[in-house]
Amino acid sequence: MPCLLHSLLPLSSTPKPLLLANSSVTSGPFAADSQRLLSFHTVTAVSKTKSETRINKKAEDDYHATLKALNSKGRFPRKSLGQHYMLNSEVNDQLVAAADVQEGDLVVEIGPGTGSLTNVLVNSGATVLAIEKDPYMAALVTERFSSLDGVKVLQEDFTKCHIRSHLSTVSQSGRNSSGVKPQYAKVVSNLPFNISTEVIKQLLPMGDIFSEVILLLQEEAAVRMVDSSLRSSEYRPINIFINFYSEPEYKFKVPRTNFFPQPKVDAAVVSFRLKQPVDYPPVSSAKSFFSMVNCAFNGKRKMLRKTLQHICSPPEIEEALVSAGLPSTSRPEELALDDFVRLHNSIIVKA
């Protein structure tokens, strides 16, 4: 399948100064980013060896595609939506490789923006369901891939959409190379940083429909989500949640200079390999389990006999801790996922 990026704007052998909008941006909130975008293009256009030139032409292509897409609608990235567009096609390639996207895979992309990652997914042979909140960008991506049956664009807020229903509709047409519908879909996305936690909480319990979730996140958040070290200041209920439903893995760092506009922080790619429901830790109710965990962390450095006393009396909590093989003076930051599971089941028995 030909790369659609090349059809958007022909590359010239000589780099030309290009800026967003109808003329150069010399003032306002995006002035520095526009100049940086120009610098990004100029630097990558420097003459190199033949092999390096092929790589740079690919990077320039994403630069041109992003620029042309934004210019075509007269759009600037919207801060309220956390929009930061990827300029480096190499990062998109690595993101798709991390998800091991194969011919016939069904992939959900949240926030496709100008469609640069969508294009790599399509060229990998995937059927793509792209969900975009911004109506202008949704129209842009729809127009860009209008000639392809393998791309469906929905103009919706992902955090409020009925993803199971949408996936069911799209999967009817999805077939792999053997003519069989893929059993599980994947999520591959360059997420707006401001919705990452909410999206993760929505996606990870869906191991019955997704096999893997690959997300580009704010690096600090990525490290915090993957590292579940006990007695750490970063150890929180989200760590328990993530490990309950998945096996997280930090993949690679993405410097902030790869985005437009440039964010104040670096990013990183994290893989969440989702567990099947039969592989979840054995608790009678996930809802009551996470309610207990959240209550426990309300007083992170307090003993559990204090933070959980609204569930049982302090002596009963102490007894449940001992029954679970834990010290009666345990604090939430000292308990791993399996410890919380045993404590929850012990409390349920005594309740």
mmCIF file of C-alpha atoms in Angstrom:
data_model
loop_
_atom_site.group_PDB
_atom_site.id
_atom_site.type_symbol
_atom_site.label_atom_id
_atom_site.label_comp_id
_atom_site.label_asym_id
_atom_site.label_seq_id
_atom_site.Cartn_x
_atom_site.Cartn_y
_atom_site.Cartn_z
ATOM 1 C CA MET A 1 0.000 0.000 0.000
ATOM 2 C CA PRO A 2 1.550 3.364 -0.959
ATOM 3 C CA CYS A 3 2.420 5.713 1.859
ATOM 4 C CA LEU A 4 -0.277 8.394 1.982
ATOM 5 C CA LEU A 5 2.097 10.917 3.506
ATOM 6 C CA HIS A 6 3.874 11.257 0.181
ATOM 7 C CA SER A 7 0.653 12.245 -1.559
ATOM 8 C CA LEU A 8 0.068 15.208 0.713
ATOM 9 C CA LEU A 9 2.978 17.382 -0.260
ATOM 10 C CA PRO A 10 5.916 16.749 -2.584
ATOM 11 C CA LEU A 11 9.343 17.137 -1.056
ATOM 12 C CA SER A 12 11.785 19.503 -2.691
ATOM 13 C CA SER A 13 15.491 18.914 -2.652
ATOM 14 C CA THR A 14 16.023 22.355 -1.148
ATOM 15 C CA PRO A 15 14.487 23.095 2.229
ATOM 16 C CA LYS A 16 12.133 26.070 2.168
ATOM 17 C CA PRO A 17 11.174 28.131 5.190
ATOM 18 C CA LEU A 18 7.630 27.151 6.111
ATOM 19 C CA LEU A 19 5.511 28.366 8.978
ATOM 20 C CA LEU A 20 1.986 27.771 10.172
ATOM 21 C CA ALA A 21 -0.962 29.873 8.989
ATOM 22 C CA ASN A 22 -0.810 32.285 6.072
ATOM 23 C CA SER A 23 2.427 33.955 7.076
ATOM 24 C CA SER A 24 5.176 33.704 9.669
ATOM 25 C CA VAL A 25 4.156 33.652 13.305
ATOM 26 C CA THR A 26 6.290 36.223 15.040
ATOM 27 C CA SER A 27 4.227 36.818 18.138
ATOM 28 C CA GLY A 28 1.619 35.130 20.306
ATOM 29 C CA PRO A 29 1.659 31.847 22.222
ATOM 30 C CA PHE A 30 2.887 29.715 19.284
ATOM 31 C CA ALA A 31 5.634 32.015 17.985
ATOM 32 C CA ALA A 32 8.469 30.090 19.647
ATOM 33 C CA ASP A 33 6.990 26.773 18.552
ATOM 34 C CA SER A 34 6.659 27.955 14.958
ATOM 35 C CA GLN A 35 10.303 28.968 14.896
ATOM 36 C CA ARG A 36 11.254 25.634 16.478
ATOM 37 C CA LEU A 37 9.200 23.818 13.838
ATOM 38 C CA LEU A 38 11.148 25.681 11.165
ATOM 39 C CA SER A 39 14.408 24.764 12.885
ATOM 40 C CA PHE A 40 13.333 21.116 13.053
ATOM 41 C CA HIS A 41 12.843 21.080 9.283
ATOM 42 C CA THR A 42 16.047 22.966 8.496
ATOM 43 C CA VAL A 43 18.228 20.749 10.665
ATOM 44 C CA THR A 44 16.818 17.512 9.274
ATOM 45 C CA ALA A 45 17.298 18.757 5.711
ATOM 46 C CA VAL A 46 21.091 19.010 6.040
ATOM 47 C CA SER A 47 22.931 16.936 3.452
ATOM 48 C CA LYS A 48 24.055 13.509 4.712
ATOM 49 C CA THR A 49 24.868 10.067 3.395
ATOM 50 C CA LYS A 50 22.332 8.240 1.209
ATOM 51 C CA SER A 51 21.055 6.042 4.043
ATOM 52 C CA GLU A 52 20.734 9.012 6.385
ATOM 53 C CA THR A 53 18.967 10.996 3.667
ATOM 54 C CA ARG A 54 16.312 8.291 3.338
ATOM 55 C CA ILE A 55 15.649 8.531 7.083
ATOM 56 C CA ASN A 56 15.530 12.324 7.002
ATOM 57 C CA LYS A 57 13.157 12.392 4.033
ATOM 58 C CA LYS A 58 10.808 10.257 6.071
ATOM 59 C CA ALA A 59 11.046 12.657 9.020
ATOM 60 C CA GLU A 60 10.596 15.655 6.724
ATOM 61 C CA ASP A 61 7.564 13.988 5.243
ATOM 62 C CA ASP A 62 5.826 13.948 8.623
ATOM 63 C CA TYR A 63 6.868 17.552 9.083
ATOM 64 C CA HIS A 64 5.296 18.517 5.745
ATOM 65 C CA ALA A 65 2.189 16.408 6.279
ATOM 66 C CA THR A 66 1.524 17.902 9.713
ATOM 67 C CA LEU A 67 2.139 21.436 8.471
ATOM 68 C CA LYS A 68 -0.065 21.049 5.425
ATOM 69 C CA ALA A 69 -2.850 19.409 7.438
ATOM 70 C CA LEU A 70 -2.943 22.240 9.969
ATOM 71 C CA ASN A 71 -2.696 24.933 7.270
ATOM 72 C CA SER A 72 -5.505 23.371 5.261
ATOM 73 C CA LYS A 73 -7.947 24.077 8.091
ATOM 74 C CA GLY A 74 -6.269 27.196 9.458
ATOM 75 C CA ARG A 75 -5.821 25.395 12.753
ATOM 76 C CA PHE A 76 -3.523 25.829 15.699
ATOM 77 C CA PRO A 77 -3.237 23.077 18.339
ATOM 78 C CA ARG A 78 -5.807 23.589 21.092
ATOM 79 C CA LYS A 79 -4.316 23.693 24.562
ATOM 80 C CA SER A 80 -7.684 22.857 26.135
ATOM 81 C CA LEU A 81 -7.617 19.495 24.330
ATOM 82 C CA GLY A 82 -3.969 18.790 25.136
ATOM 83 C CA GLN A 83 -3.057 18.703 21.435
ATOM 84 C CA HIS A 84 0.638 18.136 20.657
ATOM 85 C CA TYR A 85 1.328 16.829 17.164
ATOM 86 C CA MET A 86 4.100 14.359 16.394
ATOM 87 C CA LEU A 87 6.694 15.646 13.915
ATOM 88 C CA ASN A 88 8.996 12.640 13.755
ATOM 89 C CA SER A 89 7.776 9.666 11.719
ATOM 90 C CA GLU A 90 10.476 7.485 13.284
ATOM 91 C CA VAL A 91 8.645 7.738 16.611
ATOM 92 C CA ASN A 92 5.378 6.678 14.969
ATOM 93 C CA ASP A 93 7.178 3.701 13.416
ATOM 94 C CA GLN A 94 8.559 2.693 16.834
ATOM 95 C CA LEU A 95 5.136 3.101 18.425
ATOM 96 C CA VAL A 96 3.542 0.765 15.884
ATOM 97 C CA ALA A 97 6.453 -1.681 16.173
ATOM 98 C CA ALA A 98 6.049 -1.750 19.960
ATOM 99 C CA ALA A 99 2.451 -2.880 19.403
ATOM 100 C CA ASP A 100 3.586 -5.496 16.866
ATOM 101 C CA VAL A 101 0.796 -4.435 14.512
ATOM 102 C CA GLN A 102 0.241 -7.065 11.834
ATOM 103 C CA GLU A 103 -1.787 -7.348 8.643
ATOM 104 C CA GLY A 104 -5.465 -7.689 9.563
ATOM 105 C CA ASP A 105 -5.173 -6.305 13.103
ATOM 106 C CA LEU A 106 -7.990 -4.104 14.361
ATOM 107 C CA VAL A 107 -6.535 -1.019 16.057
ATOM 108 C CA VAL A 108 -8.212 1.775 18.001
ATOM 109 C CA GLU A 109 -6.432 5.135 17.869
ATOM 110 C CA ILE A 110 -7.492 7.833 20.310
ATOM 111 C CA GLY A 111 -6.861 11.394 19.145
ATOM 112 C CA PRO A 112 -5.457 10.837 15.613
ATOM 113 C CA GLY A 113 -4.769 14.551 15.134
ATOM 114 C CA THR A 114 -3.528 15.044 11.564
ATOM 115 C CA GLY A 115 -3.376 11.301 10.898
ATOM 116 C CA SER A 116 0.383 10.736 10.877
ATOM 117 C CA LEU A 117 0.209 7.726 13.228
ATOM 118 C CA THR A 118 -2.969 6.554 11.476
ATOM 119 C CA ASN A 119 -0.999 6.426 8.249
ATOM 120 C CA VAL A 120 1.680 4.161 9.729
ATOM 121 C CA LEU A 121 -1.004 1.861 11.148
ATOM 122 C CA VAL A 122 -2.715 1.660 7.747
ATOM 123 C CA ASN A 123 0.571 0.919 6.000
ATOM 124 C CA SER A 124 1.106 -1.916 8.505
ATOM 125 C CA GLY A 125 -2.089 -3.523 7.238
ATOM 126 C CA ALA A 126 -4.336 -2.644 10.176
ATOM 127 C CA THR A 127 -7.988 -1.687 10.139
ATOM 128 C CA VAL A 128 -8.154 1.534 12.158
ATOM 129 C CA LEU A 129 -10.947 2.973 14.271
ATOM 130 C CA ALA A 130 -9.851 6.563 14.959
ATOM 131 C CA ILE A 131 -11.735 8.489 17.639
ATOM 132 C CA GLU A 132 -11.225 12.264 17.630
ATOM 133 C CA LYS A 133 -12.949 14.798 19.901
ATOM 134 C CA ASP A 134 -11.994 17.895 17.893
ATOM 135 C CA PRO A 135 -14.546 18.160 15.037
ATOM 136 C CA TYR A 136 -12.084 20.030 12.804
ATOM 137 C CA MET A 137 -9.377 17.378 13.128
ATOM 138 C CA ALA A 138 -11.945 14.581 12.763
ATOM 139 C CA ALA A 139 -13.029 16.125 9.453
ATOM 140 C CA LEU A 140 -9.401 16.451 8.378
ATOM 141 C CA VAL A 141 -8.567 12.793 9.078
ATOM 142 C CA THR A 142 -11.826 11.651 7.464
ATOM 143 C CA GLU A 143 -10.925 13.569 4.314
ATOM 144 C CA ARG A 144 -7.349 12.331 4.317
ATOM 145 C CA PHE A 145 -8.326 8.651 4.403
ATOM 146 C CA SER A 146 -11.631 8.929 2.541
ATOM 147 C CA SER A 147 -10.454 6.595 -0.227
ATOM 148 C CA LEU A 148 -9.687 3.752 2.195
ATOM 149 C CA ASP A 149 -12.185 1.229 3.554
ATOM 150 C CA GLY A 150 -9.832 0.306 6.389
ATOM 151 C CA VAL A 151 -10.146 3.595 8.282
ATOM 152 C CA LYS A 152 -13.242 4.661 10.208
ATOM 153 C CA VAL A 153 -13.200 8.051 11.951
ATOM 154 C CA LEU A 154 -15.582 8.901 14.780
ATOM 155 C CA GLN A 155 -15.991 12.453 16.047
ATOM 156 C CA GLU A 156 -16.530 11.666 19.722
ATOM 157 C CA ASP A 157 -15.028 12.111 23.162
ATOM 158 C CA PHE A 158 -13.427 8.727 23.802
ATOM 159 C CA THR A 159 -14.032 8.939 27.554
ATOM 160 C CA LYS A 160 -17.784 9.085 26.858
ATOM 161 C CA CYS A 161 -18.155 6.853 23.813
ATOM 162 C CA HIS A 162 -19.492 3.281 23.684
ATOM 163 C CA ILE A 163 -16.296 1.658 22.470
ATOM 164 C CA ARG A 164 -17.633 -1.907 22.601
ATOM 165 C CA SER A 165 -20.491 -1.048 20.266
ATOM 166 C CA HIS A 166 -18.221 0.798 17.833
ATOM 167 C CA LEU A 167 -15.697 -2.048 17.808
ATOM 168 C CA SER A 168 -18.400 -4.594 17.128
ATOM 169 C CA THR A 169 -19.494 -2.626 14.060
ATOM 170 C CA VAL A 170 -15.980 -2.145 12.682
ATOM 171 C CA SER A 171 -14.857 -5.727 13.357
ATOM 172 C CA GLN A 172 -17.543 -7.071 11.034
ATOM 173 C CA SER A 173 -15.425 -5.914 8.094
ATOM 174 C CA GLY A 174 -12.015 -6.647 9.650
ATOM 175 C CA ARG A 175 -10.267 -9.792 8.409
ATOM 176 C CA ASN A 176 -6.676 -10.959 8.747
ATOM 177 C CA SER A 177 -4.653 -12.553 5.959
ATOM 178 C CA SER A 178 -6.409 -15.880 6.588
ATOM 179 C CA GLY A 179 -9.832 -14.302 6.198
ATOM 180 C CA VAL A 180 -10.591 -14.627 9.910
ATOM 181 C CA LYS A 181 -11.730 -11.756 12.118
ATOM 182 C CA PRO A 182 -9.112 -10.868 14.771
ATOM 183 C CA GLN A 183 -10.178 -12.127 18.186
ATOM 184 C CA TYR A 184 -8.825 -9.113 20.061
ATOM 185 C CA ALA A 185 -8.214 -5.504 19.076
ATOM 186 C CA LYS A 186 -5.303 -3.285 20.085
ATOM 187 C CA VAL A 187 -5.063 0.335 21.151
ATOM 188 C CA VAL A 188 -2.179 2.397 19.766
ATOM 189 C CA SER A 189 -2.272 6.094 20.536
ATOM 190 C CA ASN A 190 -0.394 9.320 21.111
ATOM 191 C CA LEU A 191 -2.681 10.439 23.928
ATOM 192 C CA PRO A 192 -3.355 13.993 25.048
ATOM 193 C CA PHE A 193 -1.547 14.077 28.394
ATOM 194 C CA ASN A 194 -4.527 15.564 30.225
ATOM 195 C CA ILE A 195 -6.754 12.485 29.752
ATOM 196 C CA SER A 196 -4.191 9.691 30.100
ATOM 197 C CA THR A 197 -5.203 8.416 33.554
ATOM 198 C CA GLU A 198 -8.909 8.518 32.705
ATOM 199 C CA VAL A 199 -8.343 6.605 29.456
ATOM 200 C CA ILE A 200 -6.171 3.995 31.179
ATOM 201 C CA LYS A 201 -8.848 3.388 33.805
ATOM 202 C CA GLN A 202 -11.377 2.934 31.027
ATOM 203 C CA LEU A 203 -9.293 0.623 28.835
ATOM 204 C CA LEU A 204 -7.440 -1.757 31.133
ATOM 205 C CA PRO A 205 -10.524 -3.643 32.414
ATOM 206 C CA MET A 206 -11.363 -4.505 28.783
ATOM 207 C CA GLY A 207 -9.133 -7.559 28.461
ATOM 208 C CA ASP A 208 -12.055 -9.400 26.878
ATOM 209 C CA ILE A 209 -11.828 -7.207 23.742
ATOM 210 C CA PHE A 210 -8.278 -5.756 23.776
ATOM 211 C CA SER A 211 -5.035 -7.728 23.893
ATOM 212 C CA GLU A 212 -2.660 -4.795 24.270
ATOM 213 C CA VAL A 213 -2.719 -1.050 24.863
ATOM 214 C CA ILE A 214 0.290 0.971 23.659
ATOM 215 C CA LEU A 215 0.231 4.609 24.731
ATOM 216 C CA LEU A 216 2.520 7.586 24.408
ATOM 217 C CA LEU A 217 2.270 9.340 27.781
ATOM 218 C CA GLN A 218 3.965 12.071 29.757
ATOM 219 C CA GLU A 219 7.245 10.459 30.848
ATOM 220 C CA GLU A 220 6.838 11.159 34.557
ATOM 221 C CA ALA A 221 3.409 9.538 34.502
ATOM 222 C CA ALA A 222 4.745 6.612 32.457
ATOM 223 C CA VAL A 223 7.496 5.880 34.973
ATOM 224 C CA ARG A 224 5.084 6.213 37.886
ATOM 225 C CA MET A 225 2.593 3.804 36.322
ATOM 226 C CA VAL A 226 5.154 1.111 35.524
ATOM 227 C CA ASP A 227 7.198 1.328 38.730
ATOM 228 C CA SER A 228 5.206 -0.196 41.580
ATOM 229 C CA SER A 229 7.968 -0.109 44.195
ATOM 230 C CA LEU A 230 6.653 -0.405 47.725
ATOM 231 C CA ARG A 231 7.265 2.357 50.260
ATOM 232 C CA SER A 232 7.731 4.811 47.403
ATOM 233 C CA SER A 233 6.191 8.293 47.440
ATOM 234 C CA GLU A 234 4.843 7.485 43.951
ATOM 235 C CA TYR A 235 3.122 4.241 45.000
ATOM 236 C CA ARG A 236 -0.604 4.865 44.620
ATOM 237 C CA PRO A 237 -3.929 3.094 43.962
ATOM 238 C CA ILE A 238 -3.368 3.469 40.217
ATOM 239 C CA ASN A 239 -0.402 1.078 40.534
ATOM 240 C CA ILE A 240 -2.656 -1.538 42.111
ATOM 241 C CA PHE A 241 -5.252 -0.954 39.390
ATOM 242 C CA ILE A 242 -2.754 -1.258 36.521
ATOM 243 C CA ASN A 243 -1.202 -4.472 37.838
ATOM 244 C CA PHE A 244 -4.615 -5.960 38.608
ATOM 245 C CA TYR A 245 -5.666 -5.688 34.949
ATOM 246 C CA SER A 246 -2.393 -5.738 32.994
ATOM 247 C CA GLU A 247 1.333 -6.275 32.754
ATOM 248 C CA PRO A 248 2.864 -2.825 32.118
ATOM 249 C CA GLU A 249 6.223 -2.275 30.428
ATOM 250 C CA TYR A 250 8.154 0.937 29.811
ATOM 251 C CA LYS A 251 9.268 0.906 26.141
ATOM 252 C CA PHE A 252 11.200 4.065 25.273
ATOM 253 C CA LYS A 253 11.523 7.778 25.909
ATOM 254 C CA VAL A 254 10.371 10.428 23.406
ATOM 255 C CA PRO A 255 12.035 13.848 23.846
ATOM 256 C CA ARG A 256 9.710 16.866 23.888
ATOM 257 C CA THR A 257 11.440 18.284 20.785
ATOM 258 C CA ASN A 258 9.522 15.774 18.633
ATOM 259 C CA PHE A 259 6.187 17.562 19.189
ATOM 260 C CA PHE A 260 4.458 20.708 17.975
ATOM 261 C CA PRO A 261 3.765 22.719 19.990
ATOM 262 C CA GLN A 262 6.615 21.605 22.224
ATOM 263 C CA PRO A 263 5.311 20.511 25.646
ATOM 264 C CA LYS A 264 7.154 21.357 28.842
ATOM 265 C CA VAL A 265 7.916 17.686 29.543
ATOM 266 C CA ASP A 266 9.253 14.636 27.707
ATOM 267 C CA ALA A 267 7.064 11.698 26.790
ATOM 268 C CA ALA A 268 7.457 7.920 26.890
ATOM 269 C CA VAL A 269 5.779 4.882 25.382
ATOM 270 C CA VAL A 270 4.270 2.279 27.684
ATOM 271 C CA SER A 271 2.829 -1.104 26.786
ATOM 272 C CA PHE A 272 -0.005 -2.570 28.836
ATOM 273 C CA ARG A 273 -0.507 -6.257 28.028
ATOM 274 C CA LEU A 274 -4.049 -6.856 29.213
ATOM 275 C CA LYS A 275 -4.980 -9.853 31.304
ATOM 276 C CA GLN A 276 -7.974 -11.968 30.406
ATOM 277 C CA PRO A 277 -10.812 -11.825 32.974
ATOM 278 C CA VAL A 278 -10.041 -15.406 34.065
ATOM 279 C CA ASP A 279 -6.528 -14.237 34.990
ATOM 280 C CA TYR A 280 -7.577 -11.367 37.256
ATOM 281 C CA PRO A 281 -6.643 -11.743 40.937
ATOM 282 C CA PRO A 282 -9.284 -13.779 42.792
ATOM 283 C CA VAL A 283 -11.564 -11.251 44.493
ATOM 284 C CA SER A 284 -15.301 -11.621 44.946
ATOM 285 C CA SER A 285 -15.958 -8.116 43.682
ATOM 286 C CA ALA A 286 -13.562 -5.810 41.833
ATOM 287 C CA LYS A 287 -15.706 -2.847 42.857
ATOM 288 C CA SER A 288 -15.433 -3.581 46.585
ATOM 289 C CA PHE A 289 -11.734 -4.419 46.182
ATOM 290 C CA PHE A 290 -10.813 -1.065 44.643
ATOM 291 C CA SER A 291 -13.078 0.744 47.082
ATOM 292 C CA MET A 292 -11.010 -0.793 49.899
ATOM 293 C CA VAL A 293 -7.717 0.090 48.166
ATOM 294 C CA ASN A 294 -8.754 3.709 47.623
ATOM 295 C CA CYS A 295 -9.855 4.036 51.233
ATOM 296 C CA ALA A 296 -6.584 2.517 52.417
ATOM 297 C CA PHE A 297 -4.560 5.167 50.562
ATOM 298 C CA ASN A 298 -6.610 8.045 51.961
ATOM 299 C CA GLY A 299 -4.151 7.932 54.822
ATOM 300 C CA LYS A 300 -1.143 6.560 53.009
ATOM 301 C CA ARG A 301 1.212 6.652 55.987
ATOM 302 C CA LYS A 302 -1.415 5.726 58.546
ATOM 303 C CA MET A 303 -1.897 2.162 59.670
ATOM 304 C CA LEU A 304 -4.616 0.235 57.870
ATOM 305 C CA ARG A 305 -6.443 -0.386 61.136
ATOM 306 C CA LYS A 306 -7.117 3.369 61.088
ATOM 307 C CA THR A 307 -7.830 4.003 57.395
ATOM 308 C CA LEU A 308 -10.150 0.999 57.041
ATOM 309 C CA GLN A 309 -12.036 1.358 60.304
ATOM 310 C CA HIS A 310 -15.232 2.393 58.483
ATOM 311 C CA ILE A 311 -15.294 -1.139 57.002
ATOM 312 C CA CYS A 312 -14.560 -3.048 60.207
ATOM 313 C CA SER A 313 -13.476 -2.172 63.704
ATOM 314 C CA PRO A 314 -9.689 -1.690 64.247
ATOM 315 C CA PRO A 315 -9.373 -5.049 66.099
ATOM 316 C CA GLU A 316 -11.139 -6.820 63.224
ATOM 317 C CA ILE A 317 -8.829 -5.138 60.683
ATOM 318 C CA GLU A 318 -5.814 -6.262 62.712
ATOM 319 C CA GLU A 319 -7.172 -9.796 62.786
ATOM 320 C CA ALA A 320 -7.780 -9.740 59.029
ATOM 321 C CA LEU A 321 -4.212 -8.516 58.443
ATOM 322 C CA VAL A 322 -2.746 -11.323 60.519
ATOM 323 C CA SER A 323 -5.019 -13.823 58.781
ATOM 324 C CA ALA A 324 -3.653 -12.541 55.449
ATOM 325 C CA GLY A 325 -0.095 -13.105 56.666
ATOM 326 C CA LEU A 326 0.608 -9.401 57.227
ATOM 327 C CA PRO A 327 1.725 -7.432 60.297
ATOM 328 C CA SER A 328 -1.149 -5.935 62.265
ATOM 329 C CA THR A 329 0.603 -2.556 62.009
ATOM 330 C CA SER A 330 0.762 -2.587 58.187
ATOM 331 C CA ARG A 331 0.450 0.626 56.167
ATOM 332 C CA PRO A 332 -0.964 0.775 52.599
ATOM 333 C CA GLU A 333 2.387 1.736 51.055
ATOM 334 C CA GLU A 334 3.811 -1.562 52.359
ATOM 335 C CA LEU A 335 1.298 -3.838 50.598
ATOM 336 C CA ALA A 336 1.710 -5.251 47.089
ATOM 337 C CA LEU A 337 -1.236 -6.254 44.891
ATOM 338 C CA ASP A 338 -1.322 -9.827 46.214
ATOM 339 C CA ASP A 339 -1.272 -8.520 49.797
ATOM 340 C CA PHE A 340 -4.301 -6.321 49.146
ATOM 341 C CA VAL A 341 -6.104 -9.257 47.530
ATOM 342 C CA ARG A 342 -5.524 -11.481 50.575
ATOM 343 C CA LEU A 343 -6.553 -8.672 52.933
ATOM 344 C CA HIS A 344 -9.736 -7.983 50.979
ATOM 345 C CA ASN A 345 -10.704 -11.655 50.940
ATOM 346 C CA SER A 346 -9.960 -11.955 54.644
ATOM 347 C CA ILE A 347 -12.176 -8.947 55.445
ATOM 348 C CA ILE A 348 -14.983 -10.318 53.265
ATOM 349 C CA VAL A 349 -14.882 -13.618 55.181
ATOM 350 C CA LYS A 350 -15.137 -11.809 58.508
ATOM 351 C CA ALA A 351 -17.833 -9.380 57.354
#
